[in-house]
XYZ file of C-alpha atoms in Angstrom:
450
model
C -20.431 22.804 44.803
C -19.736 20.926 41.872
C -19.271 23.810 39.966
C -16.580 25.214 42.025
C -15.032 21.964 42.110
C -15.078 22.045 38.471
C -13.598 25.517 38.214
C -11.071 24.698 40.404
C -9.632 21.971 38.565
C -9.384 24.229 35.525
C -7.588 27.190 37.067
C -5.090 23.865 38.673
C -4.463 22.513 35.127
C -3.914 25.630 33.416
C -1.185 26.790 36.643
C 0.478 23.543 36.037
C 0.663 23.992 32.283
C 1.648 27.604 32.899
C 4.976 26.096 35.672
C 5.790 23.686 33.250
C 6.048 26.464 29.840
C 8.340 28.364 32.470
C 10.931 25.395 33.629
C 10.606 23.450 30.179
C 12.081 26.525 28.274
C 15.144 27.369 30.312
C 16.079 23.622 30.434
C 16.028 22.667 26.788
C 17.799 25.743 26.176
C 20.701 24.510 28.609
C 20.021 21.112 26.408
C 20.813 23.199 23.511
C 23.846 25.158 24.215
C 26.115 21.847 25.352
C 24.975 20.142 21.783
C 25.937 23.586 20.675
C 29.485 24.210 22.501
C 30.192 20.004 21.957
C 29.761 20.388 18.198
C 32.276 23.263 18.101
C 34.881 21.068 20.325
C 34.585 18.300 18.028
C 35.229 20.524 14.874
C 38.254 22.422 17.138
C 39.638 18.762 17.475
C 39.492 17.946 14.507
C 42.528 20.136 13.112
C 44.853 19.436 15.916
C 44.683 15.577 15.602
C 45.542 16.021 11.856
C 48.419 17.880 12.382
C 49.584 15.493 14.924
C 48.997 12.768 12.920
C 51.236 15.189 9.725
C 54.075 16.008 12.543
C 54.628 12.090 13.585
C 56.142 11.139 10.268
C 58.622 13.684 10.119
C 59.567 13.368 14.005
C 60.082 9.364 13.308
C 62.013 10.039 9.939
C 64.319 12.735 11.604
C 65.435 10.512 14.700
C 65.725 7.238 12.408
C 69.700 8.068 11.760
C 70.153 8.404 15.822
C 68.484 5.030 16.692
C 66.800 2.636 14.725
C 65.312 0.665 17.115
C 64.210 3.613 19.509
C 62.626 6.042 16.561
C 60.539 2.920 15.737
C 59.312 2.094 19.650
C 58.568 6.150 19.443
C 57.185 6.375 15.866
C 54.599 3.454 17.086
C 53.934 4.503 20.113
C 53.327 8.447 18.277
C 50.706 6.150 15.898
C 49.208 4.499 18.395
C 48.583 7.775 20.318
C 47.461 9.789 17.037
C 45.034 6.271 16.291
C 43.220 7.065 19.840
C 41.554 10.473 19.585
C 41.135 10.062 15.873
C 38.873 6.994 16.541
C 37.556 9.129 19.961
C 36.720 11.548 17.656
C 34.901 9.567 15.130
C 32.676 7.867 17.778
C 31.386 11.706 18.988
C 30.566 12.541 15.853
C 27.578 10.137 15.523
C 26.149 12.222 18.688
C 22.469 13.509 17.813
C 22.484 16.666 15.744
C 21.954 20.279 18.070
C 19.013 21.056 15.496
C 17.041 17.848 16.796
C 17.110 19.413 20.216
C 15.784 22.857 18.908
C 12.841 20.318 16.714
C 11.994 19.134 20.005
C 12.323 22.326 22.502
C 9.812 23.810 19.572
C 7.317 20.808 19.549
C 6.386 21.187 23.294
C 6.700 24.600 23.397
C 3.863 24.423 20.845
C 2.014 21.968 22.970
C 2.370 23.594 26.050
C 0.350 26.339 23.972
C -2.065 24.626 22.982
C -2.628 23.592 26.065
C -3.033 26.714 28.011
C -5.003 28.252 24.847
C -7.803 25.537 25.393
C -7.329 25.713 29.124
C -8.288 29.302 29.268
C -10.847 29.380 26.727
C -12.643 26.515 28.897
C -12.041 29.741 31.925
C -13.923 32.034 29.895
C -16.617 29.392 29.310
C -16.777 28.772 32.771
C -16.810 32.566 33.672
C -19.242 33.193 31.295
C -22.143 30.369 32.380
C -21.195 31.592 35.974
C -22.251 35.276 34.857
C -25.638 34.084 33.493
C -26.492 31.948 36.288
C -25.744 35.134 38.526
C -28.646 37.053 36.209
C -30.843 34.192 36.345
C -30.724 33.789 32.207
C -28.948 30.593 32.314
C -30.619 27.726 30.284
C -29.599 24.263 31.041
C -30.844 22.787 27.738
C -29.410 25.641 25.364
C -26.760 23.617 24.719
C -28.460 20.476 23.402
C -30.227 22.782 20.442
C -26.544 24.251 19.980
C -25.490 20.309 19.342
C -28.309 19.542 17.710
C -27.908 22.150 14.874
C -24.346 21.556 14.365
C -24.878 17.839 13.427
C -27.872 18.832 11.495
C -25.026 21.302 9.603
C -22.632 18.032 9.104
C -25.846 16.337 7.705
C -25.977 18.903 5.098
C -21.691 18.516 4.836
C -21.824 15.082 4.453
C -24.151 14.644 1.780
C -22.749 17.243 -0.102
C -19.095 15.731 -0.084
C -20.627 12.210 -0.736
C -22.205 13.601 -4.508
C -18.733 15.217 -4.639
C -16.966 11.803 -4.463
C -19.225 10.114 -6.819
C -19.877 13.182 -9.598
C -15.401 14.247 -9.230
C -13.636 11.371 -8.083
C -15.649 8.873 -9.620
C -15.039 9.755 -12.991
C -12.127 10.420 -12.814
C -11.581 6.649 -10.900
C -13.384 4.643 -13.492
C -12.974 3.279 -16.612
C -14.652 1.130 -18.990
C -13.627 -2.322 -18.996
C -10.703 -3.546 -21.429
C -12.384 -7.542 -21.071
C -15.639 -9.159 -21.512
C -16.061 -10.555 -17.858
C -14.942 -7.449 -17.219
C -18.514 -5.979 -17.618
C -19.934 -8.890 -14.977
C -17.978 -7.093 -12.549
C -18.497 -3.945 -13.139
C -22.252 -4.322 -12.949
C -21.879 -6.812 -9.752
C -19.966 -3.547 -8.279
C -22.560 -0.920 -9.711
C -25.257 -2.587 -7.881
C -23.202 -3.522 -4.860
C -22.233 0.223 -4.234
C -25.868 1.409 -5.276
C -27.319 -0.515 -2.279
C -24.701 0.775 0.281
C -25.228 4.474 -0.955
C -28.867 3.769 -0.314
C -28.307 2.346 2.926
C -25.121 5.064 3.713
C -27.763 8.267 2.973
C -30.861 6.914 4.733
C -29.228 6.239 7.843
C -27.505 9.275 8.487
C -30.339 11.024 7.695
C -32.356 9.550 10.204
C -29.448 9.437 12.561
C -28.782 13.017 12.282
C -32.433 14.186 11.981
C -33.674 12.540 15.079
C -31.007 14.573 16.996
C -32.666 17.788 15.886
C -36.393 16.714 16.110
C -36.319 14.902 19.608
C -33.777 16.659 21.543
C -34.272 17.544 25.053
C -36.416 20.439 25.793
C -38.234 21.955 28.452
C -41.030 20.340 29.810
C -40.899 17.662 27.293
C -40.408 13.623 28.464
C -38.906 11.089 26.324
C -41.188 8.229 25.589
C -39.843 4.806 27.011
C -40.276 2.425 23.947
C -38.542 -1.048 25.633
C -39.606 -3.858 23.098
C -40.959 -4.322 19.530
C -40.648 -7.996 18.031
C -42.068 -6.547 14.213
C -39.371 -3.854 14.429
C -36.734 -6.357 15.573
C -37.243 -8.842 13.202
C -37.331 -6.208 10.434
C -34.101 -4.592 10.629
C -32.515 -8.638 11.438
C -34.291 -10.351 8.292
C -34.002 -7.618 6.001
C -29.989 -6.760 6.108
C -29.777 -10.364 6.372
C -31.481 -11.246 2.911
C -29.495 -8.131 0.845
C -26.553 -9.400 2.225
C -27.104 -13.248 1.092
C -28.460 -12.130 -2.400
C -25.026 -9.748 -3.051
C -23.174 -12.401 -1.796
C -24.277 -15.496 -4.303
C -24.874 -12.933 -6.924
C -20.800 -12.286 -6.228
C -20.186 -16.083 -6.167
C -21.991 -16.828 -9.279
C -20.454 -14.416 -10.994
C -16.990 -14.996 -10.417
C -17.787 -18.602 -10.815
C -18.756 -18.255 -14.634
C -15.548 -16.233 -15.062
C -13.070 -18.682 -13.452
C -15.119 -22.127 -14.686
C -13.531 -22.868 -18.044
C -14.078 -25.457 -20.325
C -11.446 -27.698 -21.156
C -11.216 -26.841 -24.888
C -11.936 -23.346 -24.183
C -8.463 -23.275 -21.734
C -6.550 -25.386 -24.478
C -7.211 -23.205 -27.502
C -6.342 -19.898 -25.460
C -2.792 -18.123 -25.861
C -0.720 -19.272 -22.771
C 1.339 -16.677 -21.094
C 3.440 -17.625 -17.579
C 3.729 -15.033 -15.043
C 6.807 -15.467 -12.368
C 6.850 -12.796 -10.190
C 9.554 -12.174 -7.336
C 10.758 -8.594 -5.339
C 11.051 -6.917 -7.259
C 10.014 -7.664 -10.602
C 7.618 -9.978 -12.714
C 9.232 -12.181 -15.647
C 7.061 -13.541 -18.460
C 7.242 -16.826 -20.336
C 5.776 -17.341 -23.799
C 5.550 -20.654 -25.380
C 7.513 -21.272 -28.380
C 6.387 -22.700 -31.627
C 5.684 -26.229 -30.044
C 3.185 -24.397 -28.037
C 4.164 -25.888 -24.830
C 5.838 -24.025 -21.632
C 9.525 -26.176 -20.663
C 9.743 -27.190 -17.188
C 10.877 -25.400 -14.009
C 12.568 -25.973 -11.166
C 13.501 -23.863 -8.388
C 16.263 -26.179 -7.772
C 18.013 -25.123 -11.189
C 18.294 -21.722 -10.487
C 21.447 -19.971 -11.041
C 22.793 -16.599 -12.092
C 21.970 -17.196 -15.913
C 19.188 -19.286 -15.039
C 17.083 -17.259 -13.034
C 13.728 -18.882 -14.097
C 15.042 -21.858 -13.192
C 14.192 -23.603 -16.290
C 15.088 -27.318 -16.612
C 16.306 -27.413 -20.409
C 16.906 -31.194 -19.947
C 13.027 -30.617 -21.487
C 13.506 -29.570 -24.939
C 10.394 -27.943 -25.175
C 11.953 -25.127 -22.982
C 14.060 -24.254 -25.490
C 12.214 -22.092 -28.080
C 10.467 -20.296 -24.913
C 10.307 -16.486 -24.860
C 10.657 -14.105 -22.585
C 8.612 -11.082 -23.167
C 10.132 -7.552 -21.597
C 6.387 -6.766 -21.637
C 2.928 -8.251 -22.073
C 1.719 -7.722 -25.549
C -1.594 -10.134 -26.173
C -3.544 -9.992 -28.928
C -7.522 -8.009 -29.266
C -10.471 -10.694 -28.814
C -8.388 -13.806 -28.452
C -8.940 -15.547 -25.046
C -5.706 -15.547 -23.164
C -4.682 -17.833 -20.190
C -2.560 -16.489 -17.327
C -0.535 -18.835 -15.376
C 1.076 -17.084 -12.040
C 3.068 -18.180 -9.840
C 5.974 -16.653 -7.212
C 9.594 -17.690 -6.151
C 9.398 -15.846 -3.236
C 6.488 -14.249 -1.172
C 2.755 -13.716 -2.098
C 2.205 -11.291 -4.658
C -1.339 -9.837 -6.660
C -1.261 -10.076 -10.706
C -3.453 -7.359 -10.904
C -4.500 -5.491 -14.198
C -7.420 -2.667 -13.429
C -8.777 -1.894 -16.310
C -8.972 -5.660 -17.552
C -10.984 -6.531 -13.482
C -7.668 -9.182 -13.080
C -6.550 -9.741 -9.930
C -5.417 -13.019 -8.408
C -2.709 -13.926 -5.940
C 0.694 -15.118 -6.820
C 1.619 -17.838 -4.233
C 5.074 -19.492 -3.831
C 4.794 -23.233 -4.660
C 1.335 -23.459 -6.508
C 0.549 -21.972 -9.557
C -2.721 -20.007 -10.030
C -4.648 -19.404 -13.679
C -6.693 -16.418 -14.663
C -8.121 -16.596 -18.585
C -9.946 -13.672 -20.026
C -10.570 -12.059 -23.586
C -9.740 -8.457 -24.097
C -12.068 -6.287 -26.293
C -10.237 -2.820 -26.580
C -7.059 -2.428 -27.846
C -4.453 -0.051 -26.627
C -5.146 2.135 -29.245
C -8.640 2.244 -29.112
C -8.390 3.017 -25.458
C -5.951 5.733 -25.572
C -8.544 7.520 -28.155
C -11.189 6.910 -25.189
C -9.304 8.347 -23.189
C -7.848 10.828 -25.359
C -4.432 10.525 -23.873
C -2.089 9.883 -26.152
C 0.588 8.243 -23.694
C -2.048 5.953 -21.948
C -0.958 1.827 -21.515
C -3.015 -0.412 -19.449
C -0.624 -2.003 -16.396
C 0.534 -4.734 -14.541
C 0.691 -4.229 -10.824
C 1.504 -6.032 -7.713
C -1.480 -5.952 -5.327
C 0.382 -6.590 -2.616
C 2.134 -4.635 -0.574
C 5.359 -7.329 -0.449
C 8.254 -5.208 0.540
C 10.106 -1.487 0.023
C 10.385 -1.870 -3.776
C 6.945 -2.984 -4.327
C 5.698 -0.226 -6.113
C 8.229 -1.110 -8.896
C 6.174 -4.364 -9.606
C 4.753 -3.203 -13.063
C 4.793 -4.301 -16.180
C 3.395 -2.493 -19.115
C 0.390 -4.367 -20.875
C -0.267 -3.943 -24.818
C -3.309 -5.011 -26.438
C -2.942 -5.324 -30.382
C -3.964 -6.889 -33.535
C -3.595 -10.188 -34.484
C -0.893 -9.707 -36.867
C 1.058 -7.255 -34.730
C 1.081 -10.007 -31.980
C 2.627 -12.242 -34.280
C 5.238 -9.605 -35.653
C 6.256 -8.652 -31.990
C 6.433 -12.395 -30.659
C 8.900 -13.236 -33.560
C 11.174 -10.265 -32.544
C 11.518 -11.126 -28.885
C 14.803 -13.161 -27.615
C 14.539 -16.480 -25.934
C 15.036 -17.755 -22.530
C 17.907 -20.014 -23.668
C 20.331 -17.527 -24.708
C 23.688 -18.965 -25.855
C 25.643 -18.116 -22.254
C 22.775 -20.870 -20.929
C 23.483 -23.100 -23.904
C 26.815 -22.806 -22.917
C 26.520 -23.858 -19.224
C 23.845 -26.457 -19.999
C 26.550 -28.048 -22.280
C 29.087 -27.589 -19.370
C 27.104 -29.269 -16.884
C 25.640 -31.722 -19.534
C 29.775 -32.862 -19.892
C 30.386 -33.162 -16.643
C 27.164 -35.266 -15.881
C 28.125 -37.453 -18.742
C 31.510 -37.999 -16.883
C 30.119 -38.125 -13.477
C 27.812 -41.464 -15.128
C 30.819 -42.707 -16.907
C 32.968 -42.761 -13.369
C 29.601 -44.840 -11.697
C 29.803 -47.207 -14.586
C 33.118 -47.880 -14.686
C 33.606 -48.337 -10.671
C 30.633 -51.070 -10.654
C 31.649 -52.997 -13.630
């Protein structure tokens, strides 16, 4: 009974799916032809309300010697009507475009297919265990060793792609590390994925095994296994321990590369990060050695940094169009944001660290390759390590880079002396401007209290 039930309810789906291909056709075609016959209106009006518009003029001009005061009541009234459909006309232009219609009279057409193509092959499925129940040669549990076999097949699938992704996208993923923490993390993540690929291959093994080995089968019971405290306390402990080790061995680790000595963080290079959508600016000290002070409050047009150069330190500071740092010599990042959270994020130095509005956030590493020497690693000529923004903050995020150079000592120092400072002589200019009229704004206070 339940079979004809079942049948039944196939043979009503695929009727209903056959009803609706025959009235869904007809009816976005209608759909179709008005878009079609509107468009062509439109585009017929078109013409004729430009040469009314032409004709007014000279109608208006022509009757002017007659009567002044009537041509104009006429000529605006002729405007006024010409204004109407033109601006009717503009408003059914912005209609939806016939060829969206046709997109969507395709789409379900094609589902509609699809639909009767799977309702009858589940027909012929159904005809077909009918006929072999009529010979008596139907076996109930055929289809469990049919199951069984195909996940035994994406076993086989799965483990092959898996090598794939390590031995082909793997190398061409990673790189050697441009830093000397760099090679903490990169064996912190070696081990990490070494223990999950362990973990990944063993357990679909034995998941997809068992479906093979223990399937159903005639006269064969399952074995009823309710309870087993060892088991149960092995698979809770053990997961619980790998998990705690890679966890402190990750906190440790990132521990010795963000705790710093004081001297160590005063005799690094300083570099300040700013970044904002869409774009990072970078600060460099000047000869003093010593970043000016900001304020958000000081920003203007020129002063985009919002520097305060009431600090005089601020005013050999210089802005660098990229970030050049120099091989083996500890640098100190200080980020920060003026608008949203961004990521300073440098792969193949392991950098990344958030850039949050208000605070400011420090990263210090030492690099150990130069760009050079990299490129020849690589053996890519046109290869620069990057800047990137980690986060996604907004449509022109991926325009958040900034090219990173690693060089020499004394090429550092050559490129640093070349680069233009923050206060430029238009900010001199306004600084002097608003220094004058602060001067005179004091003067004013004085003068009223004495």
């Amino acid at each position: 009974m339940k079979f004809k039930l079942h049948n039944r309810f196939k043979s009503l789906f695929g009727g209903l799916l056959a009803i609706n291909l025959l009235f869904a056709a007809p009816a976005m075609a209608t759909i179709q032809e008005q878009a079609a016959d509107t468009a062509k209106v439109e585009q017929a009006a078109t013409p004729a309300v430009t040469a009314d518009s032409a004709a007014a003029p000279a109608d208006s001009a022509a009757a002017a010697p007659a009567a002044t005061d009537s041509a104009s009541v006429s000529a605006s009234s002729t405007s006024s009507s010409t204004v109407t459909p033109a601006a009717s006309t503009t408003k059914e232009e912005k209609k939806i475009d016939p060829q969206v219609y046709k997109n969507l009279t395709y789409y379900i057409l094609l589902f509609l297919v699809l639909c009767t193509v799977v309702a009858v092959i589940g027909k012929v499925q159904s005809i077909y265990v009918l006929t072999k129940k009529v010979n008596g040669k139907y076996n109930p549990l055929a289809n469990n060793t049919l199951q069984a076999v195909l996940l035994f097949v994406f076993l086989v699938g799965f483990l092959g792609f898996v090598y794939y992704g390590y031995a082909v996208w793997g190398s061409w993923s990673w790189r050697p590390a441009a830093t000397e923490h760099g090679k903490d993390i990169d064996r912190m993540f070696i081990i990490t994925t070494v223990i999950i690929t362990i973990v990944l291959v063993l357990v679909h093994i034995l998941l997809l095994t068992f479906t093979f080995i223990y399937r159903m089968r005639a006269k064969r019971k399952a074995y009823f296994y309710p309870h087993n405290d060892a088991i149960e306390r092995l698979w809770t402990i053990v997961p619980a321990v790998v998990l705690t080790i890679l966890v402190l061995f990750g906190f440790f680790t990132w521990r010795s590369i963000t705790n710093i000595p004081e001297d160590l963080k005063k005799s690094a290079l300083q570099i300040e990060v700013l970044g904002e959508q869409f774009m990072w600016t970078v600060r460099y000290p000047g000869a003093d050695g010593e970043f000016g002070k900001r304020n958000y409050k000081l920003t203007t047009p020129l002063n985009s940094y919002g520097i305060d150069y009431n600090d005089k330190t601020a005013w050999d500071d210089v802005k660098g169009d990229e970030i050049v740092i120099p091989v083996n010599k500890p640098v100190r990042f200080h980020i920060m944001s003026k608008d949203i959270i961004h990521s300073f994020y440098i792969p193949d130095f392991r950098v990344q660290i958030n850039a949050v509005p208000g605070m400011t956030n420090y990263f210090q590493f030492t690099p150990t390759i130069t760009t050079d020497e990299m490129r020849d690693k690589m053996n890519d000529p046109q290869y620069n390590f990057v800047m990137l923004c980690a986060k996604i903050c907004g449509e022109s995020h991926y325009n958040m880079q900034k090219n990173v150079r690693v060089v020499t000592e004394v090429e550092y120092k050559e490129w640093l002396s070349k680069q233009a400072k923050f206060f430029t002589e238009d900010l001199q200019k306004e600084f002097a401007q608003t220094e004058g009229e602060n001067t005179e704004k004091n003067d004013r206070i004085a003068a009223s209290i004495n």
